[in-house]
CSV table of C-alpha atoms in Angstrom, one decimal:
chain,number,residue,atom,x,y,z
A,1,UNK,CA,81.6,109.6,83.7
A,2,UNK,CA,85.0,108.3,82.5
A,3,UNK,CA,83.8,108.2,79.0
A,4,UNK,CA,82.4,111.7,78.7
A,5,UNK,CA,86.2,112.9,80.9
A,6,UNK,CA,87.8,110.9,77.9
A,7,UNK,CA,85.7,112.3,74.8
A,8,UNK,CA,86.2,115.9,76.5
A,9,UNK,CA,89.9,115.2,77.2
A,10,UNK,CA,90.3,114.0,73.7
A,11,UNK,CA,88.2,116.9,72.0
A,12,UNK,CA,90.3,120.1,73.7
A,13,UNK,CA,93.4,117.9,71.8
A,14,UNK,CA,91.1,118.2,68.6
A,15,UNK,CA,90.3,121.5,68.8
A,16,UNK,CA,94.3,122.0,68.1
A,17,UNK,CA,94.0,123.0,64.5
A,18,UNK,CA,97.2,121.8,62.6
A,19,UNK,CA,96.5,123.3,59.1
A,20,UNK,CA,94.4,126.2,60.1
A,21,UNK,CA,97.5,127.7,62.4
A,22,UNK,CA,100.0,126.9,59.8
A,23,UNK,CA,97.6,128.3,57.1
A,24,UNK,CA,97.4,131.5,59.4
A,25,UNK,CA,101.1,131.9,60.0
A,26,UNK,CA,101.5,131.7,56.0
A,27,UNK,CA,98.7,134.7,55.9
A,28,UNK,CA,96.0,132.2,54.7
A,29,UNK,CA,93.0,130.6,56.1
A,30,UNK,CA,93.4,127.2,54.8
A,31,UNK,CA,89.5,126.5,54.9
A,32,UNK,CA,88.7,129.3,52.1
A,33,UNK,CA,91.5,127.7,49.7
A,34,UNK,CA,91.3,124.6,47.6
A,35,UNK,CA,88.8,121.9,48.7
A,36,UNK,CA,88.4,124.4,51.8
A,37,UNK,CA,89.2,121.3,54.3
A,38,UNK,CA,91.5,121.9,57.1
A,39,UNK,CA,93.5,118.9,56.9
A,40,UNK,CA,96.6,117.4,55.9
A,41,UNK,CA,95.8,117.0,52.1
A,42,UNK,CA,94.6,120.5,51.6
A,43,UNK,CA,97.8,122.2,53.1
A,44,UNK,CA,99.9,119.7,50.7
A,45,UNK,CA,97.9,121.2,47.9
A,46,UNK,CA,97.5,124.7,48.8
A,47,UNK,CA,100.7,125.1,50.7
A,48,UNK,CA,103.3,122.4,49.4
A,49,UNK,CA,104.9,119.3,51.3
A,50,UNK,CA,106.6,120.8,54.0
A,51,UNK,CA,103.1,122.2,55.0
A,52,UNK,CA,101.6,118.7,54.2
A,53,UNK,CA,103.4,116.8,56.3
A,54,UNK,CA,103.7,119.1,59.4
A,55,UNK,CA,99.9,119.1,59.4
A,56,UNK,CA,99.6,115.3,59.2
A,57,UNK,CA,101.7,114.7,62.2
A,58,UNK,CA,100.4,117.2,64.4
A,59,UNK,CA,97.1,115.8,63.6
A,60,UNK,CA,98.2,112.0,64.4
A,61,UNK,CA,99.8,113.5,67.4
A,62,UNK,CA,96.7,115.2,68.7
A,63,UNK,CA,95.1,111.9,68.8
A,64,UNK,CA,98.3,109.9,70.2
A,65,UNK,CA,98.7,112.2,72.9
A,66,UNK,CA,94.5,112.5,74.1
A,67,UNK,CA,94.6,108.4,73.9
A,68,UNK,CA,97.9,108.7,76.0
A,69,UNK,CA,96.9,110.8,78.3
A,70,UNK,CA,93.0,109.6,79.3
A,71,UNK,CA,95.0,105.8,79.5
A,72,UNK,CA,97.3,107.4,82.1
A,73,UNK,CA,94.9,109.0,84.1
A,74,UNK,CA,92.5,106.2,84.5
A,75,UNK,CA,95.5,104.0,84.6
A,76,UNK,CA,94.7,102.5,88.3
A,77,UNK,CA,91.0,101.6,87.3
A,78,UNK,CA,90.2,98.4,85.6
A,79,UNK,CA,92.8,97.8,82.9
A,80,UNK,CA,89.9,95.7,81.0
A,81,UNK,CA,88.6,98.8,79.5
A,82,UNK,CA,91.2,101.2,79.0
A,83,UNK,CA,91.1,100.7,75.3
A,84,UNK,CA,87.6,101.3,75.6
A,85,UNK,CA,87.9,104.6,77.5
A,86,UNK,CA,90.8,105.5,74.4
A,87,UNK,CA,88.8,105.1,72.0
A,88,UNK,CA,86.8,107.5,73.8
A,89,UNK,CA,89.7,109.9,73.4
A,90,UNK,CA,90.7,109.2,70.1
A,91,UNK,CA,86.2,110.0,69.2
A,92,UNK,CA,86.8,113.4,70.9
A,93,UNK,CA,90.1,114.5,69.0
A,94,UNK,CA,88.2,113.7,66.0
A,95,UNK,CA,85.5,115.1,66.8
A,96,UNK,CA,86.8,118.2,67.8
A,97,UNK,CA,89.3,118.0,65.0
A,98,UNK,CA,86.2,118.0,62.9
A,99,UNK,CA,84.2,120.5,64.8
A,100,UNK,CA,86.1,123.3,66.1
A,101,UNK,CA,84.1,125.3,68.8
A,102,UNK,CA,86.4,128.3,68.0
A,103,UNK,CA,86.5,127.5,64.6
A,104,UNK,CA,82.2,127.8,64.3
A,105,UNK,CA,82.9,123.8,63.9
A,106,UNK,CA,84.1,124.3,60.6
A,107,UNK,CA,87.4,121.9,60.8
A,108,UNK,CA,89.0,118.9,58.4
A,109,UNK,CA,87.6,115.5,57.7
A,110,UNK,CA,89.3,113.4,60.6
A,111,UNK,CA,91.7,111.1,59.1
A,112,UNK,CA,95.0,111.9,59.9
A,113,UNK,CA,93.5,111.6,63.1
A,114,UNK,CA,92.1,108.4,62.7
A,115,UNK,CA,95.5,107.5,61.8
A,116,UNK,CA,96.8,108.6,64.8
A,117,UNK,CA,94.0,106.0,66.7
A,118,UNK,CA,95.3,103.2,64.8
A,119,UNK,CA,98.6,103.9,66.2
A,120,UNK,CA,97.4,103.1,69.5
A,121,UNK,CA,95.7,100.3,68.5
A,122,UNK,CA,98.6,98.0,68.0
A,123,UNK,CA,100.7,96.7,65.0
A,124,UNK,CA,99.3,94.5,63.9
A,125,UNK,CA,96.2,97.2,62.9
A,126,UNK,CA,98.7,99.9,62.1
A,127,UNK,CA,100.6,97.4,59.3
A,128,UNK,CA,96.8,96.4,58.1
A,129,UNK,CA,95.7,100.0,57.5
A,130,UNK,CA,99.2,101.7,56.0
A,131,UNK,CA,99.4,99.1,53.9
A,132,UNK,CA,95.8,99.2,52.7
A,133,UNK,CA,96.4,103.3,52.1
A,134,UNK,CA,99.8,103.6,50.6
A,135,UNK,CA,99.0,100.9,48.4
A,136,UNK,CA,95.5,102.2,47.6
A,137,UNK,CA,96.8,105.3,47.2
A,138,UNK,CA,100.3,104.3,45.1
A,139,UNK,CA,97.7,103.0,42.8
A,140,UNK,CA,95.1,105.2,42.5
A,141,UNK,CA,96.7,108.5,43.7
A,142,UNK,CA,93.6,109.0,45.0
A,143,UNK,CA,94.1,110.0,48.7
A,144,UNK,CA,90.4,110.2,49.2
A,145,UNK,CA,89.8,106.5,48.1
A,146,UNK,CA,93.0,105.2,50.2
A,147,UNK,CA,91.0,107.2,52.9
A,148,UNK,CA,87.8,105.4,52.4
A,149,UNK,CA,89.3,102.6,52.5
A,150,UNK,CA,91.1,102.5,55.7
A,151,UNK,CA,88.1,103.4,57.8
A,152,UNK,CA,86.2,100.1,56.5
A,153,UNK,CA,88.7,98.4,57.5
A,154,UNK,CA,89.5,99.5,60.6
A,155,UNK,CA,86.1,98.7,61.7
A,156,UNK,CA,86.5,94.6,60.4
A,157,UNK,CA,90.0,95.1,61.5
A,158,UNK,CA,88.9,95.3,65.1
A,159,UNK,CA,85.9,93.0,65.2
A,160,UNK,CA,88.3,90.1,64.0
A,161,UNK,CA,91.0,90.8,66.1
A,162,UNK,CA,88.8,91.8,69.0
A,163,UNK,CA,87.2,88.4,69.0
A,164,UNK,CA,90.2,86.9,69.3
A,165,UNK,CA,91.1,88.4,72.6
A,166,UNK,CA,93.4,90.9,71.0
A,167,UNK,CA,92.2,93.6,73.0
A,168,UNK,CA,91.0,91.7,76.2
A,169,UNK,CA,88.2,92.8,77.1
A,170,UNK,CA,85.0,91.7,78.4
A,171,UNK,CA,81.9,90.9,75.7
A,172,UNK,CA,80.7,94.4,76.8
A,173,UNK,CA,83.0,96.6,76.5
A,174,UNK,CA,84.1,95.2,73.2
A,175,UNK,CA,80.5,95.6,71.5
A,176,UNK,CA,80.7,99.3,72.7
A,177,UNK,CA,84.4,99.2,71.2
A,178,UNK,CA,83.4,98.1,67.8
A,179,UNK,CA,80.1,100.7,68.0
A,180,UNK,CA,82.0,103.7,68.8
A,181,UNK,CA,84.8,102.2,65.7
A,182,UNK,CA,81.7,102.2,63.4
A,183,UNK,CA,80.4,105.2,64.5
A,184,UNK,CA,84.0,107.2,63.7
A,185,UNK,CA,84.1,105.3,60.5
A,186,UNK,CA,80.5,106.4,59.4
A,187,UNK,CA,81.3,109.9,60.0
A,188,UNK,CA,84.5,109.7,58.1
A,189,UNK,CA,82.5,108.4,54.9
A,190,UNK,CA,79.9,111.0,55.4
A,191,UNK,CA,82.4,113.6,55.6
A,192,UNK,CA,83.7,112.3,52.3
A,193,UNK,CA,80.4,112.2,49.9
A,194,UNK,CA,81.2,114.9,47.9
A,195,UNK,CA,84.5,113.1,47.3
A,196,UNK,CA,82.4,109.5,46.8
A,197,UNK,CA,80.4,111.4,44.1
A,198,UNK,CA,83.6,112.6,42.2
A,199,UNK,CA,85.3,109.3,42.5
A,200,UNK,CA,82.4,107.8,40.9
A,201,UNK,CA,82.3,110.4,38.1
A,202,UNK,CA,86.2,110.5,37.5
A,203,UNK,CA,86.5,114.6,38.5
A,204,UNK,CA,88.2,113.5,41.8
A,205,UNK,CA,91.7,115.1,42.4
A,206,UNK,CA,94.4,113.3,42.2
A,207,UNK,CA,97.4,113.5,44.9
A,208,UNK,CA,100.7,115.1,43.1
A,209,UNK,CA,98.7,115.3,39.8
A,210,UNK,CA,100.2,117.7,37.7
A,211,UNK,CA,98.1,120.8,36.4
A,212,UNK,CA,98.7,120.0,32.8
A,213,UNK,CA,96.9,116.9,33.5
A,214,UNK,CA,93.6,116.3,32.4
A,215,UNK,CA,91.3,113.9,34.7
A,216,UNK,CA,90.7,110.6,32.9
């Protein structure tokens, strides 16, 4: 029962659409412009910076805040699996970052909210993965990639630490831990196939690209 109270508290913070609300108070539905994504690197594209980085942090906030609040109400319970029960929450405001209900489930691609689990997974996992993207991404400008990325790691991220007692919990609750991980991180990629197929024929945007450019 605590997990379904945690993926349900977690989805009604996903359902919070960053990018479609700002899209709609700048008389635009985000979702029928550029790649049509309602996420973070759409309103940067369509809608400038300001746009792009007011939607990335109310998306990492969304997933802060339903991780926050499902470990404070299940606070008194056994503190062996509270990480378990927030990643739980940070599944649902994915999830429902991904699939609006009001939105007829068309939403973004989840990783600004993945980036706001691995802020509650400690820093140690929060260096790992910013450093894995801004690099990636410094390189490659190639926010899709940087993206990619970061959800692969995540997953080995928390297996290695996980097994070394980082997270402290019981054999059980870790596996379940490392499935629901894997299970957000196969989603992410899936959500990103169209982008996996331009990568691999060069036609991929690039982030900041100018439009005189011409794709290598």
């Amino acid at each position: 029962m605590e997990r379904v109270i945690s993926l349900a508290i977690g989805y009604l913070f996903g359902i919070f659409q960053t990018a479609y609300i700002y899209g709609r108070l700048n008389g635009i539905d985000i979702r029928e412009h550029g790649s049509g994504n309602a996420g973070s690197t759409n309103a940067l594209r369509v809608l400038g910076k300001k746009a792009g980085v007011i939607v990335l942090l109310g998306d990492v906030a969304k997933t802060v805040l339903a991780v926050a609040a499902v470990k404070f109400l299940f606070r008194r319970q056994d503190a062996d699996w509270l990480p378990l029960l927030g990643m739980y929450a940070a599944a649902g405001a994915i999830l429902g970052h991904n699939f609006p209900v009001q939105l007829k489930f068309k939403g973004g691609k989840g990783i600004a909210c993945t980036a706001g689990l691995v802020l509650t997974l400690g820093p140690i996992v929060t260096a790992l993965e910013a450093s894995t993207f801004l690099l990636t991404v410094f390189l490659t400008r190639y926010v899709s990639l940087g993206s990619i990325l970061v959800v692969i790691e995540l997953v080995i991220s928390l297996v290695v630490l996980g097994e070394r007692g980082y997270y402290g919990m019981d054999p059980a609750h870790r596996m379940e831990f490392y499935i629901v991980c894997a299970a957000l991180s196969a989603m992410a990629i899936y959500r990103h196939r169209a982008n996996i197929v331009r990568l691999l024929h060069g036609t991929e945007s690039k982030i900041f690209q100018k439009k005189t450019e011409t794709q290598p």
